[in-house]
Coordinates of N, CA and C in Angstrom, one line a residue:
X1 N 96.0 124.2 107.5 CA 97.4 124.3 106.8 C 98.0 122.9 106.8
X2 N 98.6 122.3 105.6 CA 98.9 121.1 105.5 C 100.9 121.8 106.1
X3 N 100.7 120.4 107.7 CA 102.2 120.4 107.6 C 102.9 119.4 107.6
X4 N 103.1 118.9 106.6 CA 103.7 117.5 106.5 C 104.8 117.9 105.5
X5 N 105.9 116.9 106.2 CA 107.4 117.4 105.9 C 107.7 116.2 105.2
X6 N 109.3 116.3 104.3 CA 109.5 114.8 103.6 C 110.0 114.2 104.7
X7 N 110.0 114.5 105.6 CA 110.8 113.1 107.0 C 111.1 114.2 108.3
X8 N 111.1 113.0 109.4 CA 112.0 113.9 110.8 C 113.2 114.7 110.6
X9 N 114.0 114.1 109.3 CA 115.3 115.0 109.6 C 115.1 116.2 108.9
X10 N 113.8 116.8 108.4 CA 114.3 117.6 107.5 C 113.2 118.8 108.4
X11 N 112.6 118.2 109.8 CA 112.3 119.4 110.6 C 113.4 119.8 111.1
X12 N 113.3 121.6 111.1 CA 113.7 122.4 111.6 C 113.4 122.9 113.1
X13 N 113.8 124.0 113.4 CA 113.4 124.8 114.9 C 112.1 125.5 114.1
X14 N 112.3 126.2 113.0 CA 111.0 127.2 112.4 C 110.5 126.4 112.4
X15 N 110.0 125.1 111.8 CA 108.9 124.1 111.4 C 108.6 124.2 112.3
X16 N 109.1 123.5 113.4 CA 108.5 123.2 115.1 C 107.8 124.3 116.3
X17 N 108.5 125.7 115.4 CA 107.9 127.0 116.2 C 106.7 127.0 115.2
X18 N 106.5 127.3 114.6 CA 105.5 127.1 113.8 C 104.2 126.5 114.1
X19 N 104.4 125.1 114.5 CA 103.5 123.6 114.6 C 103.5 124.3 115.6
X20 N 103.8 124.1 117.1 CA 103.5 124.9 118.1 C 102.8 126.0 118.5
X21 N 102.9 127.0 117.3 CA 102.6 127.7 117.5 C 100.7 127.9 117.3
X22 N 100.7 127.2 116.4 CA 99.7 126.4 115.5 C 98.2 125.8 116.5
X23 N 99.5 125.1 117.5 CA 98.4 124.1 118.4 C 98.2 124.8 120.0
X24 N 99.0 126.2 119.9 CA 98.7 126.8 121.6 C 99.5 126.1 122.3
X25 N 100.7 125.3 122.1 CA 101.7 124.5 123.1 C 102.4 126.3 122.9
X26 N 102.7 127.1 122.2 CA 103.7 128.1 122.7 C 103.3 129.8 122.1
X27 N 103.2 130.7 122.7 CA 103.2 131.9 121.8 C 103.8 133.0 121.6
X28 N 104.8 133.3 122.3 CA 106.0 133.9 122.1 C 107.1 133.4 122.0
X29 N 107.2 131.8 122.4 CA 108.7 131.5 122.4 C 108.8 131.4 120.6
X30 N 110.1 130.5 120.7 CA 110.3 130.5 119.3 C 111.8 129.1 119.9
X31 N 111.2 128.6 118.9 CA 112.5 126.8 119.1 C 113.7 127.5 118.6
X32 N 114.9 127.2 119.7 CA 115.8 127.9 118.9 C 117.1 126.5 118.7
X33 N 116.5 125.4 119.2 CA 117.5 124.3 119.2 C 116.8 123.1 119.5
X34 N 117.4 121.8 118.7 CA 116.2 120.9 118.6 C 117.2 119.6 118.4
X35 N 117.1 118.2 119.2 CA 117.4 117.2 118.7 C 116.2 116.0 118.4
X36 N 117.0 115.3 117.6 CA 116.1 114.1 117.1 C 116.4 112.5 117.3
X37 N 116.2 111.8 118.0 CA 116.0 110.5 118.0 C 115.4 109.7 118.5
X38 N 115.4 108.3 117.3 CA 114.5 107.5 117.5 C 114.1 106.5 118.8
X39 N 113.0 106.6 118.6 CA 112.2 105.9 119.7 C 111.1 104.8 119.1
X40 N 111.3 103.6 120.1 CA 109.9 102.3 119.8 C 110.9 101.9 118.7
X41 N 109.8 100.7 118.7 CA 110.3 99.6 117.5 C 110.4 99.8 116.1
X42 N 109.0 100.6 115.8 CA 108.9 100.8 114.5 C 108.3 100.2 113.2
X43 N 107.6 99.1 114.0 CA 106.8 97.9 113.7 C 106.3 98.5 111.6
X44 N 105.5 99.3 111.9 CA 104.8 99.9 110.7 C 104.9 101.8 110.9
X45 N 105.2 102.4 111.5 CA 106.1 102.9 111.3 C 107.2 103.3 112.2
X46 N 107.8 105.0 112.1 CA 108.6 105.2 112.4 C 108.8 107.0 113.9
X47 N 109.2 106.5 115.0 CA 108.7 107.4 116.1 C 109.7 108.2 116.4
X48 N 110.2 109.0 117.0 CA 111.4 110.1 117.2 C 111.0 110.8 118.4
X49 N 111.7 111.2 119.3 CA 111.7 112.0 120.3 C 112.7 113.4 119.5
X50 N 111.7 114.5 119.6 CA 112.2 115.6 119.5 C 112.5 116.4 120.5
X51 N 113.8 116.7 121.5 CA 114.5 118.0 122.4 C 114.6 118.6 122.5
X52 N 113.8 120.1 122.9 CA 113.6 121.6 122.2 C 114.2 121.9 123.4
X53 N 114.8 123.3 122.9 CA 115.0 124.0 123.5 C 114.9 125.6 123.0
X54 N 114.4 126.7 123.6 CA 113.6 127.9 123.3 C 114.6 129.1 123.4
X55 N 114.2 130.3 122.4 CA 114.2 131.5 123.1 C 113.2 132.0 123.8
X56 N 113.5 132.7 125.1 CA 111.9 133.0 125.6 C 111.2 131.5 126.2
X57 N 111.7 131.2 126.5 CA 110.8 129.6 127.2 C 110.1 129.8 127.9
X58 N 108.6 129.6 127.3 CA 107.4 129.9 128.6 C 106.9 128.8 129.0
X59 N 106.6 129.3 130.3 CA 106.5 128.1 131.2 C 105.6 126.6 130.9
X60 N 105.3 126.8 130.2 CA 104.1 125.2 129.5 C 104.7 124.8 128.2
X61 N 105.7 125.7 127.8 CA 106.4 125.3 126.6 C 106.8 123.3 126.6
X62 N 106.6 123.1 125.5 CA 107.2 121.4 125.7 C 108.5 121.3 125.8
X63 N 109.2 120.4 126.8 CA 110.4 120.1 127.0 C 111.1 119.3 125.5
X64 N 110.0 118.4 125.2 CA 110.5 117.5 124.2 C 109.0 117.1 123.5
X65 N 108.9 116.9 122.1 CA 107.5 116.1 121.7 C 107.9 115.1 121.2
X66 N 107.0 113.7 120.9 CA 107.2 113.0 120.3 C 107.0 112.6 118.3
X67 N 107.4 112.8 117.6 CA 107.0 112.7 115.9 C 106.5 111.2 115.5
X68 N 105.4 111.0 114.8 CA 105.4 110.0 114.3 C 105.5 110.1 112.7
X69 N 105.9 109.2 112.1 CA 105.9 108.6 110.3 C 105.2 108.1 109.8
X70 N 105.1 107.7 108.7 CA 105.5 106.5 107.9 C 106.8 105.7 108.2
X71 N 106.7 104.2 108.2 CA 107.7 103.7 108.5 C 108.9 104.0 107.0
X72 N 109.7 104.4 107.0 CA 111.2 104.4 106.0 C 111.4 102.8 104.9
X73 N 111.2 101.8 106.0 CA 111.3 100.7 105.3 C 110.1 100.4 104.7
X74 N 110.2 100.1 102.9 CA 109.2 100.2 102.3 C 108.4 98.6 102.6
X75 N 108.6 97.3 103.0 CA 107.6 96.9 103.1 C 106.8 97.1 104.5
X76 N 107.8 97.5 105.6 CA 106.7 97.8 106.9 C 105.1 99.3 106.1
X77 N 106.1 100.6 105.3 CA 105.3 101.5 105.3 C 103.6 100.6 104.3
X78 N 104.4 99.8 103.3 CA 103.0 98.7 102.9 C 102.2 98.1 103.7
X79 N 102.2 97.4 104.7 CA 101.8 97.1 106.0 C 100.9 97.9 106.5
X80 N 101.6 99.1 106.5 CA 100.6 100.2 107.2 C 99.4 100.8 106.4
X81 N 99.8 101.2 105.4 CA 99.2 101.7 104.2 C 97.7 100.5 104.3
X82 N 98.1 99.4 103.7 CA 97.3 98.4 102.9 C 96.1 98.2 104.2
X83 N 96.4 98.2 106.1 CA 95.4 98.3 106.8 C 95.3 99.5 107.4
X84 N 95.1 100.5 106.4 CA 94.7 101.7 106.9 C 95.3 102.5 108.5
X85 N 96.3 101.5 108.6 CA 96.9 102.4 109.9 C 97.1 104.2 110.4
X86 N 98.0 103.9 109.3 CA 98.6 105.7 109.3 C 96.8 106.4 109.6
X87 N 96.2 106.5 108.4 CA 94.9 107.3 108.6 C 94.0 106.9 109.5
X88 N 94.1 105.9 110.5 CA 93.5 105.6 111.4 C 94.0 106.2 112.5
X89 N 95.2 106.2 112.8 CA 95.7 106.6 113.9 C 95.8 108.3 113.9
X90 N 95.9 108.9 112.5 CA 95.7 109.9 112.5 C 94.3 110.6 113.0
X91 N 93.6 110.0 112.2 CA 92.1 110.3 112.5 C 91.5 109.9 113.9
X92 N 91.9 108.9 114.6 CA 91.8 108.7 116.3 C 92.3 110.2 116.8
X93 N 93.4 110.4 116.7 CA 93.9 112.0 117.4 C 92.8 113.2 117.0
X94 N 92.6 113.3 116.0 CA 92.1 114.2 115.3 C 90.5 114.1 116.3
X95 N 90.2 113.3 116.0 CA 88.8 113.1 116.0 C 88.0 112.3 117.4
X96 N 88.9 111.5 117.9 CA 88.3 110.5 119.0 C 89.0 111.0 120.0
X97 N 90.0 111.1 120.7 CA 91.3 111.2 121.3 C 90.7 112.5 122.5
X98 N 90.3 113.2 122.2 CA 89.9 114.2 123.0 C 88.4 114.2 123.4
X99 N 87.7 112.9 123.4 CA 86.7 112.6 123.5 C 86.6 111.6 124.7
X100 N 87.2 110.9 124.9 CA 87.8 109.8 125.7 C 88.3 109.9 127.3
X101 N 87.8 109.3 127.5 CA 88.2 109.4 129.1 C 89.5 108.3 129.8
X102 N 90.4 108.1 128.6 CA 91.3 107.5 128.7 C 92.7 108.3 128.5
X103 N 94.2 108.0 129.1 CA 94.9 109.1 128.8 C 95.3 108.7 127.6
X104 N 95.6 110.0 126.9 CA 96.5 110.0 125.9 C 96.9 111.0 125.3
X105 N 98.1 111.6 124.3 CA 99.5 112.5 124.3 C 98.3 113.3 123.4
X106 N 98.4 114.7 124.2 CA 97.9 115.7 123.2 C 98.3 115.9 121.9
X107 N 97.6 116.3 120.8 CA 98.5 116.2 119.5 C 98.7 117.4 119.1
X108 N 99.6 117.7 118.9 CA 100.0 119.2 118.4 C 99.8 119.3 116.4
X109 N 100.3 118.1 116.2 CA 100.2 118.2 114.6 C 99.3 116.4 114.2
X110 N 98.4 116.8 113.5 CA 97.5 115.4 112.9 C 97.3 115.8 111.1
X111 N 98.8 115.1 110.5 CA 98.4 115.5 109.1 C 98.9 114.1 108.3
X112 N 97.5 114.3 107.1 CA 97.8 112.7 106.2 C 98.1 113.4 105.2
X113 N 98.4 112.7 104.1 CA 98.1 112.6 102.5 C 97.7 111.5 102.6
X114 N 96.0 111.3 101.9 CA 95.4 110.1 102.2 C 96.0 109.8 100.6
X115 N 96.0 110.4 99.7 CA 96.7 109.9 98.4 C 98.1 108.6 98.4
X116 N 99.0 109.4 99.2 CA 99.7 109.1 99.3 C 100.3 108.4 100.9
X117 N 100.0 108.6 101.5 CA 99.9 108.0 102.8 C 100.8 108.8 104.1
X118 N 101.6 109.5 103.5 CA 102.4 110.2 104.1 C 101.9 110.7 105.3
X119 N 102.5 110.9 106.6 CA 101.5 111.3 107.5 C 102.6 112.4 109.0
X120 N 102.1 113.2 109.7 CA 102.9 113.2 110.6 C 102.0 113.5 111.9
X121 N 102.5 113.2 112.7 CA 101.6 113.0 114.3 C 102.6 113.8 115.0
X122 N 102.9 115.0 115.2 CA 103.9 115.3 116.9 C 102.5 115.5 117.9
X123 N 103.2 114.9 118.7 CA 102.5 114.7 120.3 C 103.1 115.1 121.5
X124 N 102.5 115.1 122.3 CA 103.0 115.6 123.6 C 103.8 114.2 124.1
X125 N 104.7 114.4 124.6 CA 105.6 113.5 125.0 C 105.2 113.1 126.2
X126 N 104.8 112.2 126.6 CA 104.7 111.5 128.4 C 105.8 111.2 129.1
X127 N 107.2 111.3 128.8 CA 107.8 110.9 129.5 C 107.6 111.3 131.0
X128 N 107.8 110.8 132.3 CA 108.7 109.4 132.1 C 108.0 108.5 132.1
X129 N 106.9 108.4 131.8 CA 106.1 107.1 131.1 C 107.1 106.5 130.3
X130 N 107.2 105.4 129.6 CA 107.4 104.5 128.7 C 107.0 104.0 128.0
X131 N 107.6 103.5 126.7 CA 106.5 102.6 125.9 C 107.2 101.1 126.1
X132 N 105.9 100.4 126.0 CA 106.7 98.7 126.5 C 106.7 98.3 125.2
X133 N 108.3 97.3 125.2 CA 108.9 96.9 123.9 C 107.6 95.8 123.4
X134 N 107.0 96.2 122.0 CA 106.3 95.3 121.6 C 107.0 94.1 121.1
X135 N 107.9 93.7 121.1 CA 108.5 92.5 120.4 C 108.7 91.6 121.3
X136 N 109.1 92.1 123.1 CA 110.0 91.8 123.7 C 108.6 91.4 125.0
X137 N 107.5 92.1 124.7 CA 106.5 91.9 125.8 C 106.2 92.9 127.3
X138 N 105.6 92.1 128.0 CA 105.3 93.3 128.7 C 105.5 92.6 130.3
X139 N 105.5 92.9 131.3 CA 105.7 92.5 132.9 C 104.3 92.5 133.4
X140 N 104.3 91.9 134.4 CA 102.6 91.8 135.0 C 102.1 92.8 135.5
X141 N 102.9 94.0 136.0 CA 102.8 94.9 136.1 C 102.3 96.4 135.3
X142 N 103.1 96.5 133.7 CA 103.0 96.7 133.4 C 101.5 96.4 132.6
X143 N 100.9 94.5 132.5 CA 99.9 94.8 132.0 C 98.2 95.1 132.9
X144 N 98.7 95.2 134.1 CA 98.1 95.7 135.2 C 97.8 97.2 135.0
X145 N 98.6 98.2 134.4 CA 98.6 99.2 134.0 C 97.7 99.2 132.9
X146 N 98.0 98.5 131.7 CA 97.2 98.6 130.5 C 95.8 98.4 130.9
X147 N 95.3 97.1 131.4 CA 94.2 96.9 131.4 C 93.1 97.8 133.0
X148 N 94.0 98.4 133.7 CA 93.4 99.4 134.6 C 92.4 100.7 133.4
X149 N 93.4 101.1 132.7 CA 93.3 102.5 131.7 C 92.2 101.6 130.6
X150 N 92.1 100.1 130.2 CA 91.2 99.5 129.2 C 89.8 99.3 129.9
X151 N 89.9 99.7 131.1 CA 88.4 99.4 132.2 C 88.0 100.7 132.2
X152 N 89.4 102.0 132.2 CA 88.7 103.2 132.8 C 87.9 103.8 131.2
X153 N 88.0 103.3 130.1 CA 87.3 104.1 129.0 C 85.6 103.4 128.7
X154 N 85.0 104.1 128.4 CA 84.1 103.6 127.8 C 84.2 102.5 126.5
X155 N 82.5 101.8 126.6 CA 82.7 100.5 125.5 C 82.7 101.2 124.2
X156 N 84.2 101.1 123.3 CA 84.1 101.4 122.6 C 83.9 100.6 121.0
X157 N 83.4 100.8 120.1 CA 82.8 100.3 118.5 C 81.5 100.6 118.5
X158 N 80.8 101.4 119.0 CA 79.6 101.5 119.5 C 79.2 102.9 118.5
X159 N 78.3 102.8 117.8 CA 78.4 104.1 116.7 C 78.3 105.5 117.8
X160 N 78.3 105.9 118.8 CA 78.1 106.9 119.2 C 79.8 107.6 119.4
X161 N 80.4 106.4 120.0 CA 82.3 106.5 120.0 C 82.7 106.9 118.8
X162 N 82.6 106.5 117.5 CA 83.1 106.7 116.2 C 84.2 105.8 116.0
X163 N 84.4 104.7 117.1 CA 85.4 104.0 116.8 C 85.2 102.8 115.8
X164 N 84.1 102.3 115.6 CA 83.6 101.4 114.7 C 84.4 101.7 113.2
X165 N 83.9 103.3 112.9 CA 84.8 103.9 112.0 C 86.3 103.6 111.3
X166 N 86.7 103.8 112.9 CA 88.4 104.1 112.5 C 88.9 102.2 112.9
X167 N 87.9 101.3 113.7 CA 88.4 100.3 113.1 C 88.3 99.4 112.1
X168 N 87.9 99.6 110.9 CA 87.4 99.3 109.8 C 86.7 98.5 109.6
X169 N 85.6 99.2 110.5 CA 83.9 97.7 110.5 C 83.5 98.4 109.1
X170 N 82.2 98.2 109.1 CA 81.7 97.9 107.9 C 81.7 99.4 106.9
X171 N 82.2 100.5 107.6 CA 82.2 101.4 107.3 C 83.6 102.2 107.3
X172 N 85.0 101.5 107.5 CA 86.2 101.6 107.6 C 86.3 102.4 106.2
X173 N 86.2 101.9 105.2 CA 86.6 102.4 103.9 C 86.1 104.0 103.7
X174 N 84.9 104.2 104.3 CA 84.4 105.7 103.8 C 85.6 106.6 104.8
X175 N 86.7 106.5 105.7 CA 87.4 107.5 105.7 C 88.3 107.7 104.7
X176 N 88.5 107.1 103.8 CA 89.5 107.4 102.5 C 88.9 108.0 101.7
X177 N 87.4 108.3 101.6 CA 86.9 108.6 100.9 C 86.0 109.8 101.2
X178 N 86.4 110.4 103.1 CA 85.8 111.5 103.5 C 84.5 111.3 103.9
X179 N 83.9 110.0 103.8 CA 82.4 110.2 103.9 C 82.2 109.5 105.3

């Protein structure tokens, strides 16, 4: 089922019971109240913390997920488009992400229009993790963190990973093309 919306503001609580319901994050509750705002820089695109709150709240229900976009500003969303970002990062979730022995945000929704580029990603929210400001850099600490989790994965571009794929080695182009 394609669920891609024209933007964050125009999800609902149904959309979101729905999507949830979709991915096993919930099965009786039902979102009965929801905020939206943005999170990260936004580089190429655009990220949102969503704040649920339920009828019926079962216990593994998500407190909050995170949405990703297209970025809004049309030359960042070019950016993304023109190096295959959006469908790469979609297709990492989709496809790689649950393969990996590295952490990362379960994905509840992984949908493109490869046509058109439109894309949405909601994920499991990590907080209180953080994301470190990419503009602004990172503390020694924090990259102590990165490169602990960059040792704990396997070598990946290696055709058995699939990541060669999604970083547009010589075979980058055939996911636009399905092949």
């Amino acid at each position: 089922m394609n669920s891609l919306t024209p933007g964050p503001l125009q999800i609902d609580p149904d959309w979101m019971t729905g999507a949830l319901r979709r991915a096993g994050a919930i099965h009786e509750s039902r979102v009965a109240d929801m905020s939206c705002k943005p999170v990260g820089n936004g580089l190429v695109g655009d990220s949102y913390r969503f704040d649920l709150s339920y009828e019926g709240a079962e216990p593994d229900a998500p407190a909050s997920v995170i949405g990703k976009f297209p970025a809004a500003d049309p030359d960042s969303r070019r950016a993304g488009s023109a190096h295959l970002l959006y469908l790469r990062e979609v297709s990492f979730y989709r496809e790689l992400a649950h393969t990996l022995a590295i952490h990362t945000p379960r994905a509840f929704v992984t949908e493109i229009d490869q046509e058109t580029d439109d894309f949405i990603l909601i994920l499991e929210d990590l907080a209180p993790f953080r994301q470190v400001d990419q503009l602004a850099g990172c503390s020694l600490e924090d990259a102590g963190i990165v490169m602990a989790e960059a040792a704990a994965r396997p070598a990946l571009g290696g055709p058995s990973t699939g990541i060669s794929r999604l970083a547009g080695g010589p075979s980058g182009s055939d996911l636009r093309h399905g092949t």
